[in-house]
C-alpha atoms as a PDB file:
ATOM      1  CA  UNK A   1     -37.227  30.671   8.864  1.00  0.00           C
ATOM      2  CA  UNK A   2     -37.301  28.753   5.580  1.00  0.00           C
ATOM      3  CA  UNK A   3     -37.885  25.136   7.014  1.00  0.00           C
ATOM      4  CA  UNK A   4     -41.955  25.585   7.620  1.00  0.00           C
ATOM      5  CA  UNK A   5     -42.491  21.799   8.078  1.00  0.00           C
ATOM      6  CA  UNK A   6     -40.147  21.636  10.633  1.00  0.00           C
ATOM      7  CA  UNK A   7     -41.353  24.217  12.829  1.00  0.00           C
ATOM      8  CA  UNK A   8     -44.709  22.837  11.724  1.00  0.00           C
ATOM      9  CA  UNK A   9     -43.754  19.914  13.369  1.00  0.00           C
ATOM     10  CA  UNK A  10     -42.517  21.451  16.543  1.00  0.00           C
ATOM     11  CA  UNK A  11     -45.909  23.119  16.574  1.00  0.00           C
ATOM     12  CA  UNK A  12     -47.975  19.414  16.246  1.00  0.00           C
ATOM     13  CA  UNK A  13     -45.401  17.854  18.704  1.00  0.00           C
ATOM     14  CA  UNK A  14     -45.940  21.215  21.484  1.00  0.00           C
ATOM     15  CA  UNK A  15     -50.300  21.159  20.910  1.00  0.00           C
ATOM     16  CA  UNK A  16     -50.367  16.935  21.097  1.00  0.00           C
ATOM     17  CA  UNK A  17     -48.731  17.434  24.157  1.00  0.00           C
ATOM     18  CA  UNK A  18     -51.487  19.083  26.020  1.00  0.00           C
ATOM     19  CA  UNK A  19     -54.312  18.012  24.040  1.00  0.00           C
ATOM     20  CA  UNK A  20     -56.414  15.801  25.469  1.00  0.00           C
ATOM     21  CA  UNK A  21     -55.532  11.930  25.012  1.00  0.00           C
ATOM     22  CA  UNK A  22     -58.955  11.176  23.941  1.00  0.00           C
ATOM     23  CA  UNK A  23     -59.533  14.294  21.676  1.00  0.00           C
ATOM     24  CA  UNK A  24     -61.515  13.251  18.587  1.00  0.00           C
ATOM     25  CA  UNK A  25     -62.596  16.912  16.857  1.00  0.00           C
ATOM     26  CA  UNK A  26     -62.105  20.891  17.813  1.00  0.00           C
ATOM     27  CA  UNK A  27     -59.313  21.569  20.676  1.00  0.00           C
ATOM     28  CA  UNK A  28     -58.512  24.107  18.893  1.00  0.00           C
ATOM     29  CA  UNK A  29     -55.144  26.144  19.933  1.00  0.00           C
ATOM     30  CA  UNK A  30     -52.257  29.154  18.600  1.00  0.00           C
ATOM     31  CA  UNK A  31     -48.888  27.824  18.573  1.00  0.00           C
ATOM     32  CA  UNK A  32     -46.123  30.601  18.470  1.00  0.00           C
ATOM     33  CA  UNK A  33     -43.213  29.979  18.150  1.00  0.00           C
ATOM     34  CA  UNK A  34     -39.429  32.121  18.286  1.00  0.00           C
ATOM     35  CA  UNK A  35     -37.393  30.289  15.723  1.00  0.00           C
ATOM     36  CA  UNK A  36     -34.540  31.809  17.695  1.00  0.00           C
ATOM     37  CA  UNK A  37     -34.998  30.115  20.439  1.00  0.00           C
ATOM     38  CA  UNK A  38     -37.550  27.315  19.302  1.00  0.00           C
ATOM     39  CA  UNK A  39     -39.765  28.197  22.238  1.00  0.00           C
ATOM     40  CA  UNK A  40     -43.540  27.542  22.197  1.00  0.00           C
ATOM     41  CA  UNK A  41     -46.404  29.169  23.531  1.00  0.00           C
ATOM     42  CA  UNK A  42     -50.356  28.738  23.153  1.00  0.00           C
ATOM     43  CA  UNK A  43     -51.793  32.467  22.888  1.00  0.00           C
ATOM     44  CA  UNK A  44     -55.359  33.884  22.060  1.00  0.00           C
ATOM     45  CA  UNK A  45     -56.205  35.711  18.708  1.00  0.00           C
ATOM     46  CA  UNK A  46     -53.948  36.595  16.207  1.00  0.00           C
ATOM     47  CA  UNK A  47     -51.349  38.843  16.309  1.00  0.00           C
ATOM     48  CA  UNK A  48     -48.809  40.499  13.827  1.00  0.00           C
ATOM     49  CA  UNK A  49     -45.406  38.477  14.129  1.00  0.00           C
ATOM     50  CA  UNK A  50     -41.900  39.583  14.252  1.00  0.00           C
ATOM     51  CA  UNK A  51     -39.601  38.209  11.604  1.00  0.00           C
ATOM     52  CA  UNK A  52     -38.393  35.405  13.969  1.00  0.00           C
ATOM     53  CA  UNK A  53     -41.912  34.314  14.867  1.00  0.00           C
ATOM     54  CA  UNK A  54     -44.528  32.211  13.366  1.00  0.00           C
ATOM     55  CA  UNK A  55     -48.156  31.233  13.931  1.00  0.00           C
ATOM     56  CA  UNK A  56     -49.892  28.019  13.801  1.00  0.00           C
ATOM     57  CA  UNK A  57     -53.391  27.214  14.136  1.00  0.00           C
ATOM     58  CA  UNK A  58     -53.898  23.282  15.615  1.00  0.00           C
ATOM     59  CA  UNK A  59     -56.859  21.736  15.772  1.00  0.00           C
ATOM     60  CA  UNK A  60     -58.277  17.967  15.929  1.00  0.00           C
ATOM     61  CA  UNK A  61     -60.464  16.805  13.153  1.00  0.00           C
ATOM     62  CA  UNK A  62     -61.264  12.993  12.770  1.00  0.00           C
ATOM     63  CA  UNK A  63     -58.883  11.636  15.736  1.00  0.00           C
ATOM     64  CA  UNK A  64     -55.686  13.661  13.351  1.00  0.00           C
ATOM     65  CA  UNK A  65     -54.065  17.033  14.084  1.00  0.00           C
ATOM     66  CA  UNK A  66     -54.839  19.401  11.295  1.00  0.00           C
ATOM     67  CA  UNK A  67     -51.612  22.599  11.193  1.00  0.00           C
ATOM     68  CA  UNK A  68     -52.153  25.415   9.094  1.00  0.00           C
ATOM     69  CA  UNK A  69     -49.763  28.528   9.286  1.00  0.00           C
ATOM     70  CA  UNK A  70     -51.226  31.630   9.887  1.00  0.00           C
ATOM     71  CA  UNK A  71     -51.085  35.143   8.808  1.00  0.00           C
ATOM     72  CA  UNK A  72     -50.473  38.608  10.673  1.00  0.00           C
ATOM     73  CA  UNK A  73     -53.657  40.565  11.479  1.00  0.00           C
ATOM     74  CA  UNK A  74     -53.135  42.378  15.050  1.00  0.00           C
ATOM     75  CA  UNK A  75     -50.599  44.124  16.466  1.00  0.00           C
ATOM     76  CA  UNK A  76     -50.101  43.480  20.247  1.00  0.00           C
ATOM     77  CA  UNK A  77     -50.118  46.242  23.188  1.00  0.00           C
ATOM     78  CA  UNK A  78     -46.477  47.839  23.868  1.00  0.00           C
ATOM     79  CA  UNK A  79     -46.651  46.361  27.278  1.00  0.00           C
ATOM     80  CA  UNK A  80     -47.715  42.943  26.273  1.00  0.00           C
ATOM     81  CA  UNK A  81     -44.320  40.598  26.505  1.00  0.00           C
ATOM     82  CA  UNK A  82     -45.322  37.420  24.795  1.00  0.00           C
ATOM     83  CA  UNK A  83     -42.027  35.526  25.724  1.00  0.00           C
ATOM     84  CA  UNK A  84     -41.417  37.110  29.356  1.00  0.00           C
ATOM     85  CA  UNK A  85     -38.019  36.943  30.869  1.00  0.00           C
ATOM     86  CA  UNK A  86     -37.119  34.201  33.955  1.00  0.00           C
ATOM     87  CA  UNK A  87     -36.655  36.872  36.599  1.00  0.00           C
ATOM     88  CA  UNK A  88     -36.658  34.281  39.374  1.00  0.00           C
ATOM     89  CA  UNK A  89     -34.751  35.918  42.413  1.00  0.00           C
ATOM     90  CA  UNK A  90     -32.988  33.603  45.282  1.00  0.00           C
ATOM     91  CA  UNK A  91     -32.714  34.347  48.890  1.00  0.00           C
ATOM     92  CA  UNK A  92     -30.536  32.364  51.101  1.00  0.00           C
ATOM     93  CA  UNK A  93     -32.254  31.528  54.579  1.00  0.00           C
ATOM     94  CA  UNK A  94     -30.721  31.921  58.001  1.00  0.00           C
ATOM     95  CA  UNK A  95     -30.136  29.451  60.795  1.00  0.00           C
ATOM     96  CA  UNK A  96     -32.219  29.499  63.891  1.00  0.00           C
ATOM     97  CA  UNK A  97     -31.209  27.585  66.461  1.00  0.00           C
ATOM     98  CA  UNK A  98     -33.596  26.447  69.118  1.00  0.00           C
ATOM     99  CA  UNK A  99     -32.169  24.580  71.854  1.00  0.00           C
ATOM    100  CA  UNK A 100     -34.446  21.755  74.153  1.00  0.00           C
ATOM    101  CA  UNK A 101     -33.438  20.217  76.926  1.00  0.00           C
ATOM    102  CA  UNK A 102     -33.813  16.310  77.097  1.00  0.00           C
ATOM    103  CA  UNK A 103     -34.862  13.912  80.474  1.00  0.00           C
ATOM    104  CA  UNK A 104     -31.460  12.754  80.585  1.00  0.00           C
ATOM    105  CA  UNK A 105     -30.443  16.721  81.298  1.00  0.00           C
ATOM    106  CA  UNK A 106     -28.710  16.523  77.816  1.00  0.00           C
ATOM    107  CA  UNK A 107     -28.859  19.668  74.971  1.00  0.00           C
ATOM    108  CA  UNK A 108     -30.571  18.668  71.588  1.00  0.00           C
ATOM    109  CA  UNK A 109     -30.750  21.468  69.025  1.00  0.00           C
ATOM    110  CA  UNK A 110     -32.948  22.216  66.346  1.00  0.00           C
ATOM    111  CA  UNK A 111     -32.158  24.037  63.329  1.00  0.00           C
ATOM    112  CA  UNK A 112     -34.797  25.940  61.615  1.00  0.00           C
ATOM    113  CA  UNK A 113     -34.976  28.277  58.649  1.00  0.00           C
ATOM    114  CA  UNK A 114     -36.209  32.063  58.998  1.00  0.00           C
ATOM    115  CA  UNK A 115     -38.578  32.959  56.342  1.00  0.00           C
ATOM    116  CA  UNK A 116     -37.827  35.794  54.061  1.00  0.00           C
ATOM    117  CA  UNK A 117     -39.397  38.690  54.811  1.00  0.00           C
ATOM    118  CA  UNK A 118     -41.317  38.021  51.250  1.00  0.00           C
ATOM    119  CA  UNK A 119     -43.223  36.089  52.625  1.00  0.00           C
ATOM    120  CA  UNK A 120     -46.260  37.400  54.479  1.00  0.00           C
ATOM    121  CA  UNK A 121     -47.867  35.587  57.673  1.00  0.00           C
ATOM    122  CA  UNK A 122     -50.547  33.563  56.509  1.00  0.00           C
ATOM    123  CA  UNK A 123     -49.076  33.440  52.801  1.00  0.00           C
ATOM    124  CA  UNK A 124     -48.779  29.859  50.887  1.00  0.00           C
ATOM    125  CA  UNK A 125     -45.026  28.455  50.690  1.00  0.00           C
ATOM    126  CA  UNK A 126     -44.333  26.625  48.241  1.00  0.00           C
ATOM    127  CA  UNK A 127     -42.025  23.398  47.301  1.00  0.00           C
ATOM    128  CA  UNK A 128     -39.389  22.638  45.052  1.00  0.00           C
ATOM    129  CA  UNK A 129     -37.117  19.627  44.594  1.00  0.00           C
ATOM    130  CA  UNK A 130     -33.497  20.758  43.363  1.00  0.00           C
ATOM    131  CA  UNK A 131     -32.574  17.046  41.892  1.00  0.00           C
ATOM    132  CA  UNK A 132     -35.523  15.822  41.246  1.00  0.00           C
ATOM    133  CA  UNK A 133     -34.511  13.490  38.886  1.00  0.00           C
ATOM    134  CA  UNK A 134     -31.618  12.346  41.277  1.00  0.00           C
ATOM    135  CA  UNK A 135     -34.628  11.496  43.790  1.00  0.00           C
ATOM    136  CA  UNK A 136     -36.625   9.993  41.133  1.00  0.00           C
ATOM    137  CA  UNK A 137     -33.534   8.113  39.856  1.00  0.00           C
ATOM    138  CA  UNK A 138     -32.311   7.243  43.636  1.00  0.00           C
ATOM    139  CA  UNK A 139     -35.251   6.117  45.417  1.00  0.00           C
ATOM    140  CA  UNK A 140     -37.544   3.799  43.491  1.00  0.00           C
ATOM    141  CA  UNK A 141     -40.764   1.783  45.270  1.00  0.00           C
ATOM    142  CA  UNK A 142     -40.097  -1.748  43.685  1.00  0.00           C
ATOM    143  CA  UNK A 143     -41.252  -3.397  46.466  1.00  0.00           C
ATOM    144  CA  UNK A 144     -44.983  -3.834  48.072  1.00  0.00           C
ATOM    145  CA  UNK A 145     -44.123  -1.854  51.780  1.00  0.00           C
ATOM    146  CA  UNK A 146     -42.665   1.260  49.680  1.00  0.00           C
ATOM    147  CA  UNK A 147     -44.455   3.832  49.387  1.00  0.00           C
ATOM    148  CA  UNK A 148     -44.837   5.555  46.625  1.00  0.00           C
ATOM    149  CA  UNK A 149     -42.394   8.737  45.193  1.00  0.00           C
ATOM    150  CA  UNK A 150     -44.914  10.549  44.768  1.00  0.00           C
ATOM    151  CA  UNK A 151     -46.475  10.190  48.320  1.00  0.00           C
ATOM    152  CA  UNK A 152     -43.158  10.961  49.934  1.00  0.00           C
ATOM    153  CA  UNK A 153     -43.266  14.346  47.817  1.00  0.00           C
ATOM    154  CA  UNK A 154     -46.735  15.262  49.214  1.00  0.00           C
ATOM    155  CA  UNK A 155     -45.871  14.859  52.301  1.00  0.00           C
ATOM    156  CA  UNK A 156     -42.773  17.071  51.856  1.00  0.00           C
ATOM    157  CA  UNK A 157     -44.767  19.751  50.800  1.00  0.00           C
ATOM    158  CA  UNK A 158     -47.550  19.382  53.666  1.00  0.00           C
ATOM    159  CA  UNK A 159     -44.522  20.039  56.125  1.00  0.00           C
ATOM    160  CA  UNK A 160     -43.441  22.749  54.407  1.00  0.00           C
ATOM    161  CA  UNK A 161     -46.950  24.617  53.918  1.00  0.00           C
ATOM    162  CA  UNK A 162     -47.820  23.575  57.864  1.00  0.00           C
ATOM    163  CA  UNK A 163     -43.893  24.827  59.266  1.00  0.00           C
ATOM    164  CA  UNK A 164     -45.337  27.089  62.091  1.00  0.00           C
ATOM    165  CA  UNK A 165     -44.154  30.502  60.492  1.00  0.00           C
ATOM    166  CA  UNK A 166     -40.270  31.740  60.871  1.00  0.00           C
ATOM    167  CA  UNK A 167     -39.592  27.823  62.077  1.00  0.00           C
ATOM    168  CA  UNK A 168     -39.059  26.049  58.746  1.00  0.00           C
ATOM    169  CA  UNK A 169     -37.187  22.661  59.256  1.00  0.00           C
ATOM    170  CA  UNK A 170     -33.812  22.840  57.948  1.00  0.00           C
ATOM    171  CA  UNK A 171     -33.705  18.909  57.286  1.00  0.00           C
ATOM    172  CA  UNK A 172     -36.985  17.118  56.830  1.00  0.00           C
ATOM    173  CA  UNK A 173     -37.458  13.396  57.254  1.00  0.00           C
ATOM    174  CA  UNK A 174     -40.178  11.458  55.456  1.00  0.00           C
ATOM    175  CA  UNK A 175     -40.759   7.697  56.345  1.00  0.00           C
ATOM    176  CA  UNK A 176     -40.930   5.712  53.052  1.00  0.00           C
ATOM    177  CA  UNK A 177     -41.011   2.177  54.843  1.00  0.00           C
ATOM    178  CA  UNK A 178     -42.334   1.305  58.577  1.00  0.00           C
ATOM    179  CA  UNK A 179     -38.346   1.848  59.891  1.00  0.00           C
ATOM    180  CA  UNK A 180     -36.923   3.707  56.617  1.00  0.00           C
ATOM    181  CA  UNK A 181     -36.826   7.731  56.131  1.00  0.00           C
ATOM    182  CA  UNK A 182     -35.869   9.482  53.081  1.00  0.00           C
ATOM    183  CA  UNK A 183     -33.935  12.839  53.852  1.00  0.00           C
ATOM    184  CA  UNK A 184     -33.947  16.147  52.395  1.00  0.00           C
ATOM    185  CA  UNK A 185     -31.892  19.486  53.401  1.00  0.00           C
ATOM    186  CA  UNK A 186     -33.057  23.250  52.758  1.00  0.00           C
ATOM    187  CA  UNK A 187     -31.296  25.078  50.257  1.00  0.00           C
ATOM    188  CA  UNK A 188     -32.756  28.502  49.544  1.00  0.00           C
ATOM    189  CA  UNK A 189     -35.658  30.047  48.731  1.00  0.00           C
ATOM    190  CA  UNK A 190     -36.475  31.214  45.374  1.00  0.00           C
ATOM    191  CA  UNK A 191     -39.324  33.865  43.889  1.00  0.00           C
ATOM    192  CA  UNK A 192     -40.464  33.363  40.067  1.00  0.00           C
ATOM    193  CA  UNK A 193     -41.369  35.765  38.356  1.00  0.00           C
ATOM    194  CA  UNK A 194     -45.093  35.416  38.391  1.00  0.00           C
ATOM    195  CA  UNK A 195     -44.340  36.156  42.316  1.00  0.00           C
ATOM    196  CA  UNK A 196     -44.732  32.622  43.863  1.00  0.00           C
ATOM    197  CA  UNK A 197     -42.406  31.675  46.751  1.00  0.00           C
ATOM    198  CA  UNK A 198     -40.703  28.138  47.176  1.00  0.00           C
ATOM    199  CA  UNK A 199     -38.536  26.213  49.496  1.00  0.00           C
ATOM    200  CA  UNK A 200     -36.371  24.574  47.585  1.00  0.00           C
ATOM    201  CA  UNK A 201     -34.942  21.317  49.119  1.00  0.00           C
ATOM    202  CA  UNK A 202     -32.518  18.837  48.102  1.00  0.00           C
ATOM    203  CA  UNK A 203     -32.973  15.584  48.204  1.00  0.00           C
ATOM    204  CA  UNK A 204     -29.843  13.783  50.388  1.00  0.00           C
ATOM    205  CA  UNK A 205     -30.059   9.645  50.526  1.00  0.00           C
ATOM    206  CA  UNK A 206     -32.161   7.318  52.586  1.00  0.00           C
ATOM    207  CA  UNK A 207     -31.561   5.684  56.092  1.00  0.00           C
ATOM    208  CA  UNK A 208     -33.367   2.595  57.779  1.00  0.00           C
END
């Protein structure tokens, strides 16, 4: 608690992040932070701090960021959690196995995921990436007929939100080239605690 400029610095680092690039004057923001933890958070108003909190004003004057520390004037509701706990709760999906028969007379099966029962018909599923970076750090588009990371992601998640409902692809291929997919498995599903739903997938390799 007795290093000011330093957590003064955290502050101007946390509210440069998400001020705008081209911010000249005002923008102005709260920065809390929990010196235990050296978490940040923007808030509203003022409030009165606990002993391992403090409260900076930011705000952009002449193209600089000007800091001043704050003093304690409100005290916050009983019920109002400023740092709220990850309560993020994982459910593991089961197989469904639909079988088709081919011309040839031959068996193919598909394996699907069941939804959790969570999830409400007509609800919004989400997406998650479980390495991300790995995918990032894997697959790169340095050449012309790539397409783009990003792209590939997007159309992840538009298979994902269009899965008719209880048949949720267990492995999902996305083409990255004209003969090339990128391939990613299901893992589980996962709630946070604001009460959002994702399938998280895992990214696997590439084949062409």
């Amino acid at each position: 608690m007795n290093d000011i400029m330093y957590y003064s610095e955290l502050a101007e680092e946390y509210y440069e992040t998400a001020c705008p690039k081209f911010a000249i004057n005002g923008y102005e923001k709260n920065v809390l932070i929990d010196t235990d933890t050296e978490r940040c958070i923007f808030i509203s108003g003022d409030i009165e701090l606990n002993e391992e909190q403090l409260l900076f004003r930011c705000k952009r004057s002449k193209g600089k960021t000007i800091i001043n520390l704050k003093n304690n004037i409100r005290k916050p509701k009983k019920e109002e959690e400023l740092f709220p706990t990850d309560t993020r709760k994982r459910y593991e999906g089961k197989i469904r196995i639909e079988k088709e028969t081919l011309i040839d007379g031959a068996i193919f099966e598909n394996e699907y995921i069941l939804l959790p029962h969570e999830l409400k018909e007509g609800s919004h599923l989400l997406t998650r990436i479980s390495n991300l970076d790995h995918y990032l750090d894997t697959y790169t588009n340095n050449r012309a007929y790539y397409r783009d990371n990003f792209e590939i992601l997007a159309d992840l998640e538009k298979q994902v939100t269009n899965a008719e409902f209880g048949f949720l692809p267990k492995c999902i291929l996305i083409s990255y080239k004209d003969d090339g997919d990128v391939i990613f498995f299901f893992s589980y599903f996962e709630e946070d605690n604001m009460g959002n739903l994702f399938a998280i997938y895992e990214f696997d390799t590439t084949v062409s």
